[in-house]
XYZ file of C-alpha atoms in Angstrom:
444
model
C 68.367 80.623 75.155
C 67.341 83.701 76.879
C 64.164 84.755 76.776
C 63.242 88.337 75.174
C 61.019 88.970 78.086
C 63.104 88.280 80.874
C 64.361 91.122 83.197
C 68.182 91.875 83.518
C 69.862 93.713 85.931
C 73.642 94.107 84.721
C 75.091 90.833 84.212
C 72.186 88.443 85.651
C 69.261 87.786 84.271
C 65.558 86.152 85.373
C 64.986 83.254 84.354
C 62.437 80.003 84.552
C 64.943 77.406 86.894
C 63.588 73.969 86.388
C 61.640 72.707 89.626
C 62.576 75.299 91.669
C 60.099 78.668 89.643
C 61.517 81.866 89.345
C 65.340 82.157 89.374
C 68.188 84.110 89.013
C 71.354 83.327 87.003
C 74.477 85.095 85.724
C 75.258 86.186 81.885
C 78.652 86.648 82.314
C 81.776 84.938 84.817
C 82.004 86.403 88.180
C 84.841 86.012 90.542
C 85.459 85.163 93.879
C 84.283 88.021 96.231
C 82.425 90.036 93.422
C 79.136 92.172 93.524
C 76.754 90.862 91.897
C 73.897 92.211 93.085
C 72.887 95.536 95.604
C 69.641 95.941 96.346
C 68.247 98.909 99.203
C 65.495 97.620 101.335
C 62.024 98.017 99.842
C 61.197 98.569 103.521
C 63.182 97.653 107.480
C 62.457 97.566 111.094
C 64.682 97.965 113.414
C 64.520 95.228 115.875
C 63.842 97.493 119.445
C 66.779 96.506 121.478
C 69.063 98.036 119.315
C 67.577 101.533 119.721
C 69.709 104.428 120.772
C 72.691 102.663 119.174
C 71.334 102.727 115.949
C 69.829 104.365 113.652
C 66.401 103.660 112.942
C 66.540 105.300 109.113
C 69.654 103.575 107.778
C 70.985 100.920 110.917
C 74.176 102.943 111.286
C 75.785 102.208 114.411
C 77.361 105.173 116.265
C 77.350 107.133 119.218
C 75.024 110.699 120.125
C 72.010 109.767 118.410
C 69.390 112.554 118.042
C 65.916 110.909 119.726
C 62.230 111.441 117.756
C 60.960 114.511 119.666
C 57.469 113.091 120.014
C 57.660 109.383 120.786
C 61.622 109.208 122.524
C 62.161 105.972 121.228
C 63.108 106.231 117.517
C 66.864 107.416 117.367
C 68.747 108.872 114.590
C 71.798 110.240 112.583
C 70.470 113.145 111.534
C 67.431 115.529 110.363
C 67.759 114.050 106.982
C 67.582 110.417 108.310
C 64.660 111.765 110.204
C 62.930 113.286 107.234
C 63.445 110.141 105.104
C 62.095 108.012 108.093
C 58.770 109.524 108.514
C 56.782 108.195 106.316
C 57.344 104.977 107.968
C 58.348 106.130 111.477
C 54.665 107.919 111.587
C 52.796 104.299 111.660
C 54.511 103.759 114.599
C 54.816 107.099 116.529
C 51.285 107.944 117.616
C 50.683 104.430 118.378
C 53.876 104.616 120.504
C 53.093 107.373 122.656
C 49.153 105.832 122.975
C 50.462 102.363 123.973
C 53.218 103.787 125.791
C 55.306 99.857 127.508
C 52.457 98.016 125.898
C 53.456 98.592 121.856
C 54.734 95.536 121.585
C 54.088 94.375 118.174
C 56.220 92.228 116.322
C 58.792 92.808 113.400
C 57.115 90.693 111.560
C 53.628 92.681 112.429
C 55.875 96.080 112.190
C 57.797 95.126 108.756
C 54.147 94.056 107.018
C 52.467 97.623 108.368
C 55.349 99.143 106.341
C 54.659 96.996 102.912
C 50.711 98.099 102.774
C 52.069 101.672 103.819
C 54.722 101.756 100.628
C 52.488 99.646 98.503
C 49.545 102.784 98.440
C 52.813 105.561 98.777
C 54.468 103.601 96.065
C 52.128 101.848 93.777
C 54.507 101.295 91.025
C 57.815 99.731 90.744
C 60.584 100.478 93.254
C 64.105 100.695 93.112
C 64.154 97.504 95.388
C 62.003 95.707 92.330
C 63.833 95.427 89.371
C 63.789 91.597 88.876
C 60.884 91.076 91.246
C 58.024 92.870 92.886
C 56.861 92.426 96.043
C 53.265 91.296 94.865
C 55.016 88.324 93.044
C 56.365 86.967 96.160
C 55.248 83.098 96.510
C 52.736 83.040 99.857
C 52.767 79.006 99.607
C 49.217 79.292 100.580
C 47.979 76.065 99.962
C 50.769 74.451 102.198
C 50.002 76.228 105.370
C 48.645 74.165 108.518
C 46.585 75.093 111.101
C 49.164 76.290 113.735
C 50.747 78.708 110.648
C 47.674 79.965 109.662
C 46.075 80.937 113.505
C 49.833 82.428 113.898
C 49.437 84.578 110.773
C 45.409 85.343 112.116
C 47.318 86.730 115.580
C 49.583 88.753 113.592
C 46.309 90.028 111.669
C 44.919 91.122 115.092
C 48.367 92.670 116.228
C 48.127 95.142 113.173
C 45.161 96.004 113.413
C 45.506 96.456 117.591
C 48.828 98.708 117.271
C 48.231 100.566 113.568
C 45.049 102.520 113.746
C 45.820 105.312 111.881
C 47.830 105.806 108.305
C 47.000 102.645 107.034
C 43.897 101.101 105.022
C 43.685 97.761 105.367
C 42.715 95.078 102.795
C 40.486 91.993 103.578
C 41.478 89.655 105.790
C 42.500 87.373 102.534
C 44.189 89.655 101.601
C 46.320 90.099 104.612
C 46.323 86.436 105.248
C 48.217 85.896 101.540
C 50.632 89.160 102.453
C 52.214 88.308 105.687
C 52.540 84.775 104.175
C 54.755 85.895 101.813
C 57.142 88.259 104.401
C 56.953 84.907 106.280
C 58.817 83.680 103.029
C 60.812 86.363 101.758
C 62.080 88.110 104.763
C 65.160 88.925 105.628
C 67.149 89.130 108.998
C 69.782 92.254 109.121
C 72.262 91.291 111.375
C 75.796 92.760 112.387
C 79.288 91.966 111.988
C 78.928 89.501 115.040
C 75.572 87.671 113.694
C 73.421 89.653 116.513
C 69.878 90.377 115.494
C 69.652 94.428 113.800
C 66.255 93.961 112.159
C 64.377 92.750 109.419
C 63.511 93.867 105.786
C 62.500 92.972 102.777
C 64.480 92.784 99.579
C 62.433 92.336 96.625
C 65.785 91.158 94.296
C 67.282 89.592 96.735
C 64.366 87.336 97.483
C 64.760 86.101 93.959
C 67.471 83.474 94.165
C 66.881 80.125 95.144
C 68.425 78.472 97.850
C 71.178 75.560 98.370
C 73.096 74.147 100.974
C 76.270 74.661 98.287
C 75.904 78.145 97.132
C 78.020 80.351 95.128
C 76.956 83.738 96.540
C 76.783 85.198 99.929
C 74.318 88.111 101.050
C 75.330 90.984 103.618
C 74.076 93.874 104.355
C 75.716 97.371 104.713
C 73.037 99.532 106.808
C 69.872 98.762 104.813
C 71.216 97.878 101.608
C 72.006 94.156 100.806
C 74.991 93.331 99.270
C 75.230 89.910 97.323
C 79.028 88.689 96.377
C 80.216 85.572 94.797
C 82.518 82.715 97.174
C 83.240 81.027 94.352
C 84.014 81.241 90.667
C 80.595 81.533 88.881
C 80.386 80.862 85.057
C 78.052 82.423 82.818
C 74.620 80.878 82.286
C 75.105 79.301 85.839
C 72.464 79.658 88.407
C 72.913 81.810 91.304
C 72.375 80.047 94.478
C 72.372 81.916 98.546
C 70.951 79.824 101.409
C 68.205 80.422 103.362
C 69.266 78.702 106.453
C 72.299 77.859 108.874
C 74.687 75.233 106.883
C 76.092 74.187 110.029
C 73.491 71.347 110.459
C 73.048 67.197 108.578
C 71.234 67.206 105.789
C 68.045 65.561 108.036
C 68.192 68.707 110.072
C 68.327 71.104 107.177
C 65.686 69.653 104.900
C 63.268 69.773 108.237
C 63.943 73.313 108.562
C 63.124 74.205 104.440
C 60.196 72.279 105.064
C 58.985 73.906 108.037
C 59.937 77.794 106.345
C 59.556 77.302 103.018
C 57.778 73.961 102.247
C 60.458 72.547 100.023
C 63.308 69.969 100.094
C 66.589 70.823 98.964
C 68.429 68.742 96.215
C 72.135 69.888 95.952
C 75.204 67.877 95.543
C 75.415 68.426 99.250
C 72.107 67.015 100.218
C 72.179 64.614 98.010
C 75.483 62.610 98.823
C 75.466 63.438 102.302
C 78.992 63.282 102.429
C 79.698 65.998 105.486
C 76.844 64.186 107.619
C 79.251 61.759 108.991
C 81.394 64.344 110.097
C 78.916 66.973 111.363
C 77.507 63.791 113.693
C 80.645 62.377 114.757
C 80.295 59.819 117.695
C 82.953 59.510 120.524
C 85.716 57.080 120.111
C 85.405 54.256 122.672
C 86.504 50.766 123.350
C 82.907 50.100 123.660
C 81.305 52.238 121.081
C 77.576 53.346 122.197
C 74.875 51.506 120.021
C 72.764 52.780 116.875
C 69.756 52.632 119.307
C 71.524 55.107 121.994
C 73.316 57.540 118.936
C 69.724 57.590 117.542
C 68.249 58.421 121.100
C 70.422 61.274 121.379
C 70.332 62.749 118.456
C 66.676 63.311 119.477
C 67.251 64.535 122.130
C 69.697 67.565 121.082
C 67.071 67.880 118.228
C 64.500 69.042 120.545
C 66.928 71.054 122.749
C 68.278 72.645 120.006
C 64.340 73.293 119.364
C 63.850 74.739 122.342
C 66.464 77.147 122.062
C 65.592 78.103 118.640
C 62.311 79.047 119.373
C 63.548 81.540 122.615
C 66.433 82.478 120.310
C 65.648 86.153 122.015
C 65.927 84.848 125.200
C 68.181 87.893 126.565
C 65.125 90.395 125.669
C 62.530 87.636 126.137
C 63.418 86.770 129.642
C 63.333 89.205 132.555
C 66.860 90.695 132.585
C 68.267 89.438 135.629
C 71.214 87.208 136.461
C 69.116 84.482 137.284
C 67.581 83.129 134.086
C 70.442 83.460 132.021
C 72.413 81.256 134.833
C 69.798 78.674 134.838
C 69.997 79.183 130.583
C 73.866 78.375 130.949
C 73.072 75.274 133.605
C 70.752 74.021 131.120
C 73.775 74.028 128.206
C 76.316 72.481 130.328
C 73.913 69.587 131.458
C 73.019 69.079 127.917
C 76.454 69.111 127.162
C 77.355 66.434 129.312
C 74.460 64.301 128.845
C 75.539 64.241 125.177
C 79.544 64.101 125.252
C 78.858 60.650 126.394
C 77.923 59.687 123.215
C 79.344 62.333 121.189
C 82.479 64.330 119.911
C 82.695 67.695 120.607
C 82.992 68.714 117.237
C 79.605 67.087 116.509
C 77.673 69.971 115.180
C 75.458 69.633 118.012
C 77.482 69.714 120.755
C 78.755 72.765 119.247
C 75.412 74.137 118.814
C 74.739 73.721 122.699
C 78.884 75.297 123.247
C 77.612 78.245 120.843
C 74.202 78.887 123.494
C 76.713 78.822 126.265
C 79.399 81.271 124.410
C 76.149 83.673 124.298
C 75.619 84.002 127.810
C 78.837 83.822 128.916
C 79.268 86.998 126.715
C 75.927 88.503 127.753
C 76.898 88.348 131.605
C 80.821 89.434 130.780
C 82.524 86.253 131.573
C 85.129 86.869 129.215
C 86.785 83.779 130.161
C 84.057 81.510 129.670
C 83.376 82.957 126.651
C 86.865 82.400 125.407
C 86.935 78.311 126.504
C 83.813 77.733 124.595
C 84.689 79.454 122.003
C 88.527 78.259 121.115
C 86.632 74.884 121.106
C 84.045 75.745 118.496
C 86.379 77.896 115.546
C 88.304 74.527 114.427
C 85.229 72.467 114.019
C 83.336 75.811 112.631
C 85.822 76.008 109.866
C 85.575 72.436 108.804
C 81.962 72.016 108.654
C 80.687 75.108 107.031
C 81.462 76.691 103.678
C 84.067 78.860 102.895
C 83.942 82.226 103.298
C 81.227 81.693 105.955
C 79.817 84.489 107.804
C 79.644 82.313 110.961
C 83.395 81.558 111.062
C 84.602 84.737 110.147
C 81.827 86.042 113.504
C 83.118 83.224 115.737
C 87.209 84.401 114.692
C 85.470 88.167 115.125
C 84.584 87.362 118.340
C 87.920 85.204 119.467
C 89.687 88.299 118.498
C 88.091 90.586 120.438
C 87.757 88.425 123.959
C 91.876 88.334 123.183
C 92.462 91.635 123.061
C 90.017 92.491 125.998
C 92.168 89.510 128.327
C 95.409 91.336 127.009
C 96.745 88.907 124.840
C 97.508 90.543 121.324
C 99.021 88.146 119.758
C 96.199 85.612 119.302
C 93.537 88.548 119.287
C 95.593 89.857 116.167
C 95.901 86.550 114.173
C 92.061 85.943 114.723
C 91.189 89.075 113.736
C 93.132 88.995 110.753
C 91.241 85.758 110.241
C 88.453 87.114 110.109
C 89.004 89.860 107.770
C 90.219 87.946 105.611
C 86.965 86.095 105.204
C 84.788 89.663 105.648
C 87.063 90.886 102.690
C 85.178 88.246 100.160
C 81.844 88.273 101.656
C 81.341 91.997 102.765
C 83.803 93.791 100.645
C 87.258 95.506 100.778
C 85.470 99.085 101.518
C 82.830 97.574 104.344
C 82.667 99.900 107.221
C 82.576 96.433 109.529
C 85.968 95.772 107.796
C 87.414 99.528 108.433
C 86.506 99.040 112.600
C 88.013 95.930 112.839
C 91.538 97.291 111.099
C 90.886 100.637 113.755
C 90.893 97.944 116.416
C 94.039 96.162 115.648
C 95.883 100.207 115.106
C 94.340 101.004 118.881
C 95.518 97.817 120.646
């Protein structure tokens, strides 16, 4: 039964899900590729790369931009973008012009300024709350170790080093418990092609629990998340997104809840592990490598696959030369190598280390390259994630257009189509992601 008490927002509901806390479930059936849920960020950053393309108000991508006439480095659609901006544009202006190269703080840093900012503009409930409020977000306090919590003490300093004025700070508790919780609830914007937009926080969004099987899929039209069913969900059922890439064995996954959000997951996927044999499937040989040397090297693309992870900005991170990102690519293909010996290259982590490579190839224009590591990856893709997954229908996205741009429209067609087709469930018939890709297949 329902409880009285518990807040609705057209047909879902909050309820108490057992082990897991808060959670959010439906009241009535939803169908394949069906809204459940919209929810407009409480607040966003833009990450600052993409500046000038888009727009720092509401993400839209497009060209002629008008630039913030103080600090030059906010861009925009319009006066009324502008207007609507300010409020949290002006935390970050002054300090902008004062720091001038040296503002450097984080998004994380950047996206917490903005919640104390709204929090005193906005003390009671936004539009972005209307199943949960920001100040209910679990912090997981008590499961932090050192290394988290002198990370979140940095981040402390940062704010307080870049945001001198228009903000009043609470104690350092207090601050402690709050970027905690963005470390939690977050959420990472990105585009059609999975690159990095910017970060926000949805209140409603942040609701649902996760699982490696879930029923709903979250995207994000400028600075409003969109949350759509990808498969038939019945009423009373539980609504489930997932907080992490899918593409990985159950080992791998569980070690990355852990690490983010200090629990294990217990879904029919983790649970039977019935993809795992699959995702780490070993080469075929007369003389078939031992458990000891598969074990060895599955370390060993663990911590490579570490290493990349934690420089997963490595284009902005590293100085933008030729140079690195050649020696980033060497480094791929060497890995690659070392572990083809032992493994297929539809093991997820051989594709993982194919996917690094795809980047830079497409970062330094080798169209080419791009293309070889990519027709390799899109068949494995498809089997090993979920349907409807925003990965394949990026990795088709991207086929497509590395088709069209070596002149051959037949296969950049078909994978395009491909990956509309998938776009059409998870982002909707009316996305304006959806309505480019179509103008590309009319121009070509």
């Amino acid at each position: 039964m329902r409880s009285e008490a518990a807040p609705q927002l057209g047909g879902l509901e909050r309820f108490a899900s057992a082990g897991k806390g808060r959670g959010l479930r439906a009241r009535r059936r939803f169908g394949v590729g069906e809204l459940l849920l919209s929810c407009p960020a409480y607040v966003a950053v833009l990450t600052v790369s993409e500046r000038g393309s888009h727009c720092d108000g509401c993400f839209a991508r497009k060209e002629g931009l008008s630039k913030c006439g103080r600090c030059k480095q906010a861009f925009y659609c319009n006066v009324e973008c502008q207007k609507e901006d300010w409020p949290m544009h002006k935390l970050e202006c002054a300090s902008m012009c004062t720091f001038g190269q040296n503002w450097q703080p984080s998004e994380t840093v950047r996206l917490t300024a903005r919640i104390l900012a709204k929090q005193k503009t906005h003390p009671e409930r936004t539009q972005s709350e209307k199943l949960l409020a920001v100040k209910e977000f679990e912090s997981h306090l008590d499961k932090l170790d050192n290394e988290k919590r002198e990370l979140i003490q940095n981040d402390i300093a940062a704010l307080h080093h870049f945001y001198s004025k228009h903000l009043d700070y609470p104690d350092n508790a207090a601050l402690v418990v709050l970027f905690a919780q963005v470390n939690c609830n977050g959420f990472t914007i990105e585009d059609e092609e999975l690159s990095h937009l910017g970060s926000a926080i949805f209140p409603d969004v942040a609701l649902m629990n996760h699982s490696c099987c879930p029923n709903v899929i979250v995207t994000y039209k400028g600075t409003l998340a969109e949350v759509r069913a990808v498969r038939e969900i019945e009423p009373g059922e539980e609504i489930f997104s997932s907080y992490i890439d899918l593409l990985y064995p159950t080992e791998d996954r569980n070690d990355r809840l852990r690490d983010s959000y200090f629990f294990s997951c217990d879904c029919r996927e983790c649970t039977t592990k019935e993809k795992d044999k699959e995702k780490l499937e070993i080469c075929k040989l007369n003389d078939p490598p031992s458990a000891e040397t598969v074990k060895d090297m599955i370390k060993y693309a663990r911590n490579v696959i570490e290493e990349f992870r934690r420089a997963k900005h490595y284009k902005y991170i590293l100085c933008l030369t030729l140079t690195p990102l050649v020696e980033l690519l060497e480094i791929c293909e060497l890995s690659l190598d070392k572990m083809g010996a032992v493994f297929e290259d539809s093991n997820v982590y051989m594709l993982h280390m194919m996917y690094q490579a795809m980047g830079v190839c497409l970062y330094v224009q080798d169209w080419e390259g791009a293309l070889c590591y990519g027709q390799k990856i899109i068949r494995p893709y498809s089997k090993h994630y979920p349907s409807y997954s925003l990965n394949v229908a990026s990795m088709w996205l991207k086929l497509g257009r590395l088709y069209m741009a070596l002149k051959n429209r037949t296969a950049g067609v078909k994978a395009l189509k491909r990956a509309i087709a998938i776009m059409e469930v998870a982002h909707g018939k009316d996305h304006p992601y959806i309505s480019e890709i179509k103008k590309e297949l009319e121009d070509h």
